[in-house]
Amino acid sequence: MSDLPPCPQCGSTLTYEDASMLVCPECAHEWAPGAAAEENEAEAARIVDANGAPLADGDTVTVIKDLKIKGASQVVKVGTKVKNIRLVGGDHDIDCRVEGIGAMKLKSQFVKKS
């Protein structure tokens, strides 16, 4: 079988190579072999908040859910504003300093952009 990727436009697995391009016979879409992988990586690298707004380094966010701090008796309350966030890779994708608590990591699904 062919190890060519499926068409990024229609999902067809009948793709074939034509010189340096890949072609889909069903929808006639043509693309460069590395272009689809680069688009998927860029989409995966984009970090969004709970409402789908893209986040960037230095943004201010608001916590939308009470968050218990593992190993401590403190809680980050709903409505807490966190300034100057830093985006990192991994499960907890926001590094920040919460006033009154200190440095911690947050998940982007529990914050909204302010």
Coordinates of N, CA and C in Angstrom, one line a residue, residues 18-19 23 30 40 45 48 58 63 66-67 85-86 89 95-96 114:
D18 N 2.8 13.7 -8.2 CA 3.0 14.2 -9.5 C 4.2 15.2 -9.5
A19 N 5.3 14.7 -9.9 CA 6.6 15.5 -9.7 C 6.8 15.7 -8.3
V23 N -1.4 15.0 -5.3 CA -2.6 15.3 -6.0 C -3.7 14.4 -5.5
E30 N -4.1 20.1 -5.0 CA -2.7 19.8 -5.1 C -2.0 20.5 -4.0
N40 N -0.7 21.4 10.3 CA -1.1 20.7 11.5 C -0.3 21.1 12.7
A45 N 0.2 23.9 17.9 CA 1.0 24.8 18.7 C 0.2 26.0 19.2
V48 N -5.4 28.1 23.1 CA -6.6 29.0 23.2 C -7.1 28.9 24.6
G58 N 2.4 37.3 27.7 CA 2.2 38.6 28.2 C 0.7 39.0 28.4
V63 N -9.4 33.6 35.8 CA -9.7 32.2 36.1 C -11.2 32.0 36.1
D66 N -13.0 27.6 40.4 CA -12.1 27.5 41.6 C -11.1 26.4 41.3
L67 N -9.9 26.7 41.5 CA -8.8 25.7 41.3 C -8.1 25.3 42.6
I85 N 1.2 36.3 31.5 CA 1.3 34.9 31.4 C 2.4 34.5 30.5
R86 N 3.0 33.3 30.6 CA 4.0 32.8 29.7 C 3.5 31.5 29.2
G89 N 4.9 24.5 26.6 CA 4.3 23.2 26.1 C 3.9 22.3 27.3
D95 N 2.5 29.3 32.3 CA 3.3 29.6 33.5 C 2.9 31.0 33.9
C96 N 2.7 31.2 35.2 CA 2.3 32.5 35.7 C 2.6 32.7 37.2
S114 N -8.7 38.3 29.2 CA -9.3 39.5 29.8 C -9.1 40.7 28.8

